[in-house]
PDB file of N, CA and C in Angstrom:
ATOM      1  N   UNK A  95     170.812 126.348 -66.076  1.00 56.00           N
ATOM      2  CA  UNK A  95     171.534 127.675 -66.702  1.00 56.00           C
ATOM      3  C   UNK A  95     171.079 129.207 -66.651  1.00 56.00           C
ATOM      4  N   UNK A  96     171.797 129.950 -66.016  1.00 64.00           N
ATOM      5  CA  UNK A  96     171.548 131.527 -66.085  1.00 64.00           C
ATOM      6  C   UNK A  96     171.633 132.091 -66.685  1.00 64.00           C
ATOM      7  N   UNK A  97     171.146 132.640 -67.851  1.00 68.00           N
ATOM      8  CA  UNK A  97     171.280 133.323 -68.737  1.00 68.00           C
ATOM      9  C   UNK A  97     171.697 134.565 -68.383  1.00 68.00           C
ATOM     10  N   UNK A  98     172.661 135.218 -68.947  1.00 75.00           N
ATOM     11  CA  UNK A  98     173.509 136.529 -68.707  1.00 75.00           C
ATOM     12  C   UNK A  98     173.122 137.374 -70.071  1.00 75.00           C
ATOM     13  N   UNK A  99     172.866 138.479 -70.358  1.00 84.00           N
ATOM     14  CA  UNK A  99     172.981 139.484 -71.367  1.00 84.00           C
ATOM     15  C   UNK A  99     174.384 139.672 -72.011  1.00 84.00           C
ATOM     16  N   UNK A 100     175.297 139.916 -70.498  1.00 85.00           N
ATOM     17  CA  UNK A 100     176.667 140.144 -70.356  1.00 85.00           C
ATOM     18  C   UNK A 100     177.240 139.664 -71.527  1.00 85.00           C
ATOM     19  N   UNK A 101     177.200 138.027 -71.473  1.00 87.00           N
ATOM     20  CA  UNK A 101     178.101 137.057 -72.288  1.00 87.00           C
ATOM     21  C   UNK A 101     177.509 136.600 -73.772  1.00 87.00           C
ATOM     22  N   UNK A 102     176.415 137.403 -73.778  1.00 92.00           N
ATOM     23  CA  UNK A 102     175.798 137.266 -75.231  1.00 92.00           C
ATOM     24  C   UNK A 102     176.421 137.985 -76.333  1.00 92.00           C
ATOM     25  N   UNK A 103     176.975 137.199 -77.959  1.00 95.00           N
ATOM     26  CA  UNK A 103     177.461 137.307 -78.739  1.00 95.00           C
ATOM     27  C   UNK A 103     177.018 137.439 -79.860  1.00 95.00           C
ATOM     28  N   UNK A 104     176.491 136.466 -80.316  1.00 96.00           N
ATOM     29  CA  UNK A 104     174.974 137.367 -81.501  1.00 96.00           C
ATOM     30  C   UNK A 104     173.768 137.252 -81.121  1.00 96.00           C
ATOM     31  N   UNK A 105     173.241 138.085 -81.740  1.00 95.00           N
ATOM     32  CA  UNK A 105     171.430 137.852 -81.675  1.00 95.00           C
ATOM     33  C   UNK A 105     171.202 138.442 -82.762  1.00 95.00           C
ATOM     34  N   UNK A 106     169.835 137.124 -83.157  1.00 97.00           N
ATOM     35  CA  UNK A 106     169.273 137.522 -84.406  1.00 97.00           C
ATOM     36  C   UNK A 106     167.783 137.554 -83.904  1.00 97.00           C
ATOM     37  N   UNK A 107     167.650 138.766 -84.259  1.00 96.00           N
ATOM     38  CA  UNK A 107     165.780 139.291 -84.362  1.00 96.00           C
ATOM     39  C   UNK A 107     164.930 139.276 -85.472  1.00 96.00           C
ATOM     40  N   UNK A 108     165.386 139.088 -86.949  1.00 97.00           N
ATOM     41  CA  UNK A 108     164.690 139.166 -87.529  1.00 97.00           C
ATOM     42  C   UNK A 108     163.699 138.031 -87.787  1.00 97.00           C
ATOM     43  N   UNK A 109     162.633 139.395 -88.719  1.00 98.00           N
ATOM     44  CA  UNK A 109     161.151 138.639 -88.853  1.00 98.00           C
ATOM     45  C   UNK A 109     160.130 138.686 -87.236  1.00 98.00           C
ATOM     46  N   UNK A 110     160.610 139.940 -86.645  1.00 97.00           N
ATOM     47  CA  UNK A 110     160.062 140.152 -85.440  1.00 97.00           C
ATOM     48  C   UNK A 110     158.841 140.888 -85.681  1.00 97.00           C
ATOM     49  N   UNK A 111     158.867 141.488 -86.596  1.00 97.00           N
ATOM     50  CA  UNK A 111     157.944 142.789 -86.733  1.00 97.00           C
ATOM     51  C   UNK A 111     158.194 143.878 -85.810  1.00 97.00           C
ATOM     52  N   UNK A 112     159.727 143.595 -85.398  1.00 96.00           N
ATOM     53  CA  UNK A 112     159.746 144.813 -84.254  1.00 96.00           C
ATOM     54  C   UNK A 112     159.809 146.330 -85.387  1.00 96.00           C
ATOM     55  N   UNK A 113     159.055 147.297 -84.540  1.00 95.00           N
ATOM     56  CA  UNK A 113     158.472 148.756 -84.947  1.00 95.00           C
ATOM     57  C   UNK A 113     160.103 149.986 -84.442  1.00 95.00           C
ATOM     58  N   UNK A 114     160.336 149.531 -83.421  1.00 92.00           N
ATOM     59  CA  UNK A 114     161.165 150.517 -82.504  1.00 92.00           C
ATOM     60  C   UNK A 114     162.447 149.787 -81.907  1.00 92.00           C
ATOM     61  N   UNK A 115     163.856 150.266 -81.563  1.00 91.00           N
ATOM     62  CA  UNK A 115     164.465 149.637 -80.902  1.00 91.00           C
ATOM     63  C   UNK A 115     164.938 151.223 -80.057  1.00 91.00           C
ATOM     64  N   UNK A 116     164.832 150.891 -78.905  1.00 89.00           N
ATOM     65  CA  UNK A 116     165.453 151.563 -77.849  1.00 89.00           C
ATOM     66  C   UNK A 116     166.578 152.213 -77.588  1.00 89.00           C
ATOM     67  N   UNK A 117     167.432 153.131 -77.755  1.00 89.00           N
ATOM     68  CA  UNK A 117     168.765 153.187 -77.089  1.00 89.00           C
ATOM     69  C   UNK A 117     169.314 152.135 -76.268  1.00 89.00           C
ATOM     70  N   UNK A 118     168.490 151.960 -75.222  1.00 90.00           N
ATOM     71  CA  UNK A 118     168.981 150.836 -74.048  1.00 90.00           C
ATOM     72  C   UNK A 118     169.034 149.827 -74.346  1.00 90.00           C
ATOM     73  N   UNK A 119     167.909 149.466 -75.131  1.00 90.00           N
ATOM     74  CA  UNK A 119     167.401 147.863 -75.295  1.00 90.00           C
ATOM     75  C   UNK A 119     168.713 146.869 -75.030  1.00 90.00           C
ATOM     76  N   UNK A 120     170.356 147.431 -75.613  1.00 90.00           N
ATOM     77  CA  UNK A 120     170.771 146.493 -75.255  1.00 90.00           C
ATOM     78  C   UNK A 120     172.333 146.862 -74.393  1.00 90.00           C
ATOM     79  N   UNK A 121     171.584 147.656 -73.952  1.00 90.00           N
ATOM     80  CA  UNK A 121     173.049 148.582 -72.962  1.00 90.00           C
ATOM     81  C   UNK A 121     173.667 147.392 -71.631  1.00 90.00           C
ATOM     82  N   UNK A 122     172.909 145.767 -71.211  1.00 91.00           N
ATOM     83  CA  UNK A 122     173.918 145.065 -70.893  1.00 91.00           C
ATOM     84  C   UNK A 122     174.719 144.044 -72.063  1.00 91.00           C
ATOM     85  N   UNK A 123     174.361 144.160 -73.330  1.00 91.00           N
ATOM     86  CA  UNK A 123     175.213 143.331 -73.930  1.00 91.00           C
ATOM     87  C   UNK A 123     176.697 143.377 -74.714  1.00 91.00           C
ATOM     88  N   UNK A 124     177.159 144.219 -73.448  1.00 92.00           N
ATOM     89  CA  UNK A 124     178.372 144.864 -73.998  1.00 92.00           C
ATOM     90  C   UNK A 124     179.621 143.562 -74.873  1.00 92.00           C
ATOM     91  N   UNK A 125     179.278 142.501 -74.756  1.00 94.00           N
ATOM     92  CA  UNK A 125     179.992 141.728 -75.767  1.00 94.00           C
ATOM     93  C   UNK A 125     179.545 141.193 -77.272  1.00 94.00           C
ATOM     94  N   UNK A 126     178.433 141.768 -77.328  1.00 95.00           N
ATOM     95  CA  UNK A 126     177.165 141.900 -78.643  1.00 95.00           C
ATOM     96  C   UNK A 126     178.182 141.869 -79.544  1.00 95.00           C
ATOM     97  N   UNK A 127     178.808 141.290 -80.771  1.00 97.00           N
ATOM     98  CA  UNK A 127     179.644 141.085 -81.900  1.00 97.00           C
ATOM     99  C   UNK A 127     178.586 141.325 -83.293  1.00 97.00           C
ATOM    100  N   UNK A 128     177.183 139.923 -83.451  1.00 97.00           N
ATOM    101  CA  UNK A 128     176.863 140.335 -84.326  1.00 97.00           C
ATOM    102  C   UNK A 128     175.450 140.669 -83.641  1.00 97.00           C
ATOM    103  N   UNK A 129     174.261 141.993 -84.544  1.00 96.00           N
ATOM    104  CA  UNK A 129     173.308 142.215 -84.167  1.00 96.00           C
ATOM    105  C   UNK A 129     172.202 141.730 -85.621  1.00 96.00           C
ATOM    106  N   UNK A 130     171.673 141.420 -85.757  1.00 97.00           N
ATOM    107  CA  UNK A 130     170.486 141.313 -86.756  1.00 97.00           C
ATOM    108  C   UNK A 130     169.196 141.820 -86.525  1.00 97.00           C
ATOM    109  N   UNK A 131     168.508 142.665 -87.337  1.00 96.00           N
ATOM    110  CA  UNK A 131     167.522 143.129 -86.979  1.00 96.00           C
ATOM    111  C   UNK A 131     166.858 143.674 -88.498  1.00 96.00           C
ATOM    112  N   UNK A 132     166.915 142.730 -89.504  1.00 98.00           N
ATOM    113  CA  UNK A 132     166.534 142.675 -91.025  1.00 98.00           C
ATOM    114  C   UNK A 132     165.418 142.082 -90.956  1.00 98.00           C
ATOM    115  N   UNK A 133     164.544 142.313 -91.814  1.00 98.00           N
ATOM    116  CA  UNK A 133     162.768 142.063 -92.111  1.00 98.00           C
ATOM    117  C   UNK A 133     162.015 142.453 -90.893  1.00 98.00           C
ATOM    118  N   UNK A 134     162.541 143.437 -90.432  1.00 97.00           N
ATOM    119  CA  UNK A 134     160.725 144.433 -89.212  1.00 97.00           C
ATOM    120  C   UNK A 134     160.743 145.613 -90.033  1.00 97.00           C
ATOM    121  N   UNK A 135     160.280 146.434 -89.084  1.00 97.00           N
ATOM    122  CA  UNK A 135     159.737 147.250 -89.403  1.00 97.00           C
ATOM    123  C   UNK A 135     159.558 148.601 -88.844  1.00 97.00           C
ATOM    124  N   UNK A 136     161.227 148.308 -88.533  1.00 96.00           N
ATOM    125  CA  UNK A 136     162.262 150.101 -87.665  1.00 96.00           C
ATOM    126  C   UNK A 136     161.918 151.178 -88.942  1.00 96.00           C
ATOM    127  N   UNK A 137     161.610 152.215 -87.984  1.00 96.00           N
ATOM    128  CA  UNK A 137     161.520 153.344 -88.594  1.00 96.00           C
ATOM    129  C   UNK A 137     163.188 153.922 -88.344  1.00 96.00           C
ATOM    130  N   UNK A 138     163.192 153.989 -87.275  1.00 94.00           N
ATOM    131  CA  UNK A 138     164.053 155.815 -86.895  1.00 94.00           C
ATOM    132  C   UNK A 138     165.225 154.357 -86.356  1.00 94.00           C
ATOM    133  N   UNK A 139     166.686 154.875 -86.336  1.00 92.00           N
ATOM    134  CA  UNK A 139     167.854 153.997 -86.060  1.00 92.00           C
ATOM    135  C   UNK A 139     168.206 154.940 -84.958  1.00 92.00           C
ATOM    136  N   UNK A 140     168.467 154.599 -83.377  1.00 89.00           N
ATOM    137  CA  UNK A 140     168.913 155.406 -82.349  1.00 89.00           C
ATOM    138  C   UNK A 140     170.493 154.710 -81.943  1.00 89.00           C
ATOM    139  N   UNK A 141     171.404 155.310 -81.480  1.00 90.00           N
ATOM    140  CA  UNK A 141     172.039 154.742 -80.643  1.00 90.00           C
ATOM    141  C   UNK A 141     172.170 153.658 -80.021  1.00 90.00           C
ATOM    142  N   UNK A 142     173.227 153.080 -80.252  1.00 89.00           N
ATOM    143  CA  UNK A 142     172.313 151.203 -79.158  1.00 89.00           C
ATOM    144  C   UNK A 142     173.786 151.324 -78.088  1.00 89.00           C
ATOM    145  N   UNK A 143     173.253 152.117 -76.918  1.00 91.00           N
ATOM    146  CA  UNK A 143     174.387 151.880 -76.175  1.00 91.00           C
ATOM    147  C   UNK A 143     174.532 150.995 -75.628  1.00 91.00           C
ATOM    148  N   UNK A 144     175.864 150.570 -74.945  1.00 89.00           N
ATOM    149  CA  UNK A 144     176.372 149.423 -74.679  1.00 89.00           C
ATOM    150  C   UNK A 144     177.084 148.098 -75.961  1.00 89.00           C
ATOM    151  N   UNK A 145     176.731 148.541 -76.758  1.00 90.00           N
ATOM    152  CA  UNK A 145     177.311 147.478 -77.870  1.00 90.00           C
ATOM    153  C   UNK A 145     178.279 148.199 -78.768  1.00 90.00           C
ATOM    154  N   UNK A 146     179.370 148.541 -77.972  1.00 91.00           N
ATOM    155  CA  UNK A 146     180.978 149.123 -78.414  1.00 91.00           C
ATOM    156  C   UNK A 146     181.694 148.184 -78.889  1.00 91.00           C
ATOM    157  N   UNK A 147     181.193 146.616 -78.794  1.00 94.00           N
ATOM    158  CA  UNK A 147     182.138 145.927 -79.594  1.00 94.00           C
ATOM    159  C   UNK A 147     181.267 145.102 -80.629  1.00 94.00           C
ATOM    160  N   UNK A 148     180.159 145.925 -81.124  1.00 94.00           N
ATOM    161  CA  UNK A 148     179.527 145.587 -82.198  1.00 94.00           C
ATOM    162  C   UNK A 148     180.405 145.332 -83.765  1.00 94.00           C
ATOM    163  N   UNK A 149     180.588 144.137 -84.291  1.00 96.00           N
ATOM    164  CA  UNK A 149     181.242 144.070 -85.639  1.00 96.00           C
ATOM    165  C   UNK A 149     180.487 144.385 -86.871  1.00 96.00           C
ATOM    166  N   UNK A 150     179.544 143.539 -86.856  1.00 96.00           N
ATOM    167  CA  UNK A 150     178.353 143.178 -87.497  1.00 96.00           C
ATOM    168  C   UNK A 150     177.021 143.778 -87.400  1.00 96.00           C
ATOM    169  N   UNK A 151     176.646 144.421 -88.303  1.00 95.00           N
ATOM    170  CA  UNK A 151     175.310 144.989 -87.949  1.00 95.00           C
ATOM    171  C   UNK A 151     174.046 144.884 -89.192  1.00 95.00           C
ATOM    172  N   UNK A 152     172.805 144.115 -88.757  1.00 97.00           N
ATOM    173  CA  UNK A 152     172.402 143.362 -90.596  1.00 97.00           C
ATOM    174  C   UNK A 152     170.781 144.565 -90.206  1.00 97.00           C
ATOM    175  N   UNK A 153     170.093 145.071 -91.106  1.00 96.00           N
ATOM    176  CA  UNK A 153     169.184 146.292 -90.931  1.00 96.00           C
ATOM    177  C   UNK A 153     168.202 145.843 -92.358  1.00 96.00           C
ATOM    178  N   UNK A 154     168.755 145.189 -93.022  1.00 97.00           N
ATOM    179  CA  UNK A 154     167.761 145.025 -94.941  1.00 97.00           C
ATOM    180  C   UNK A 154     166.634 144.651 -94.341  1.00 97.00           C
ATOM    181  N   UNK A 155     166.220 145.282 -95.516  1.00 97.00           N
ATOM    182  CA  UNK A 155     164.362 145.015 -95.354  1.00 97.00           C
ATOM    183  C   UNK A 155     163.831 145.756 -93.925  1.00 97.00           C
ATOM    184  N   UNK A 156     164.049 146.944 -93.253  1.00 97.00           N
ATOM    185  CA  UNK A 156     163.221 147.558 -92.529  1.00 97.00           C
ATOM    186  C   UNK A 156     162.753 149.306 -93.730  1.00 97.00           C
ATOM    187  N   UNK A 157     161.794 149.799 -92.192  1.00 96.00           N
ATOM    188  CA  UNK A 157     161.653 150.752 -92.821  1.00 96.00           C
ATOM    189  C   UNK A 157     161.978 151.849 -92.136  1.00 96.00           C
ATOM    190  N   UNK A 158     163.380 152.402 -92.240  1.00 95.00           N
ATOM    191  CA  UNK A 158     164.159 153.091 -92.017  1.00 95.00           C
ATOM    192  C   UNK A 158     164.316 154.782 -92.464  1.00 95.00           C
ATOM    193  N   UNK A 159     163.698 155.453 -91.604  1.00 94.00           N
ATOM    194  CA  UNK A 159     163.795 156.977 -92.197  1.00 94.00           C
ATOM    195  C   UNK A 159     164.468 157.772 -91.568  1.00 94.00           C
ATOM    196  N   UNK A 160     164.653 157.470 -90.716  1.00 93.00           N
ATOM    197  CA  UNK A 160     165.764 158.561 -89.653  1.00 93.00           C
ATOM    198  C   UNK A 160     166.757 157.794 -88.838  1.00 93.00           C
ATOM    199  N   UNK A 161     168.271 158.701 -88.888  1.00 91.00           N
ATOM    200  CA  UNK A 161     168.516 158.089 -88.060  1.00 91.00           C
ATOM    201  C   UNK A 161     169.654 159.053 -87.601  1.00 91.00           C
ATOM    202  N   UNK A 162     169.374 158.746 -86.286  1.00 89.00           N
ATOM    203  CA  UNK A 162     170.279 159.111 -85.066  1.00 89.00           C
ATOM    204  C   UNK A 162     171.867 160.174 -85.968  1.00 89.00           C
ATOM    205  N   UNK A 163     171.872 161.294 -85.677  1.00 85.00           N
ATOM    206  CA  UNK A 163     173.316 161.776 -85.778  1.00 85.00           C
ATOM    207  C   UNK A 163     174.335 160.745 -85.146  1.00 85.00           C
ATOM    208  N   UNK A 164     174.261 160.494 -83.850  1.00 83.00           N
ATOM    209  CA  UNK A 164     175.594 159.655 -83.677  1.00 83.00           C
ATOM    210  C   UNK A 164     175.464 158.230 -83.303  1.00 83.00           C
ATOM    211  N   UNK A 165     174.714 158.178 -84.528  1.00 84.00           N
ATOM    212  CA  UNK A 165     174.467 156.604 -84.127  1.00 84.00           C
ATOM    213  C   UNK A 165     175.562 155.826 -84.158  1.00 84.00           C
ATOM    214  N   UNK A 166     176.009 155.725 -84.968  1.00 78.00           N
ATOM    215  CA  UNK A 166     177.732 154.766 -85.123  1.00 78.00           C
ATOM    216  C   UNK A 166     179.114 155.195 -84.450  1.00 78.00           C
ATOM    217  N   UNK A 167     178.564 156.228 -83.309  1.00 75.00           N
ATOM    218  CA  UNK A 167     180.507 156.517 -82.714  1.00 75.00           C
ATOM    219  C   UNK A 167     180.196 155.856 -81.618  1.00 75.00           C
TER     220      UNK A 167
END
């Protein structure tokens, strides 16, 4: 089995103690529809390049203090 992030539709990364997400982290996940980053330590939210199809985005219980101005465009 060959894994291709292009085919990824749903990704759950909750409870991983993530502190930051780079804007290019999901760049190759162009078919991603659901992303769960809940219960981490994320403080800053940047635009997620390559996630044009994203419909569900969960960030519950993080430490977000700053959201990039063009984050959801």
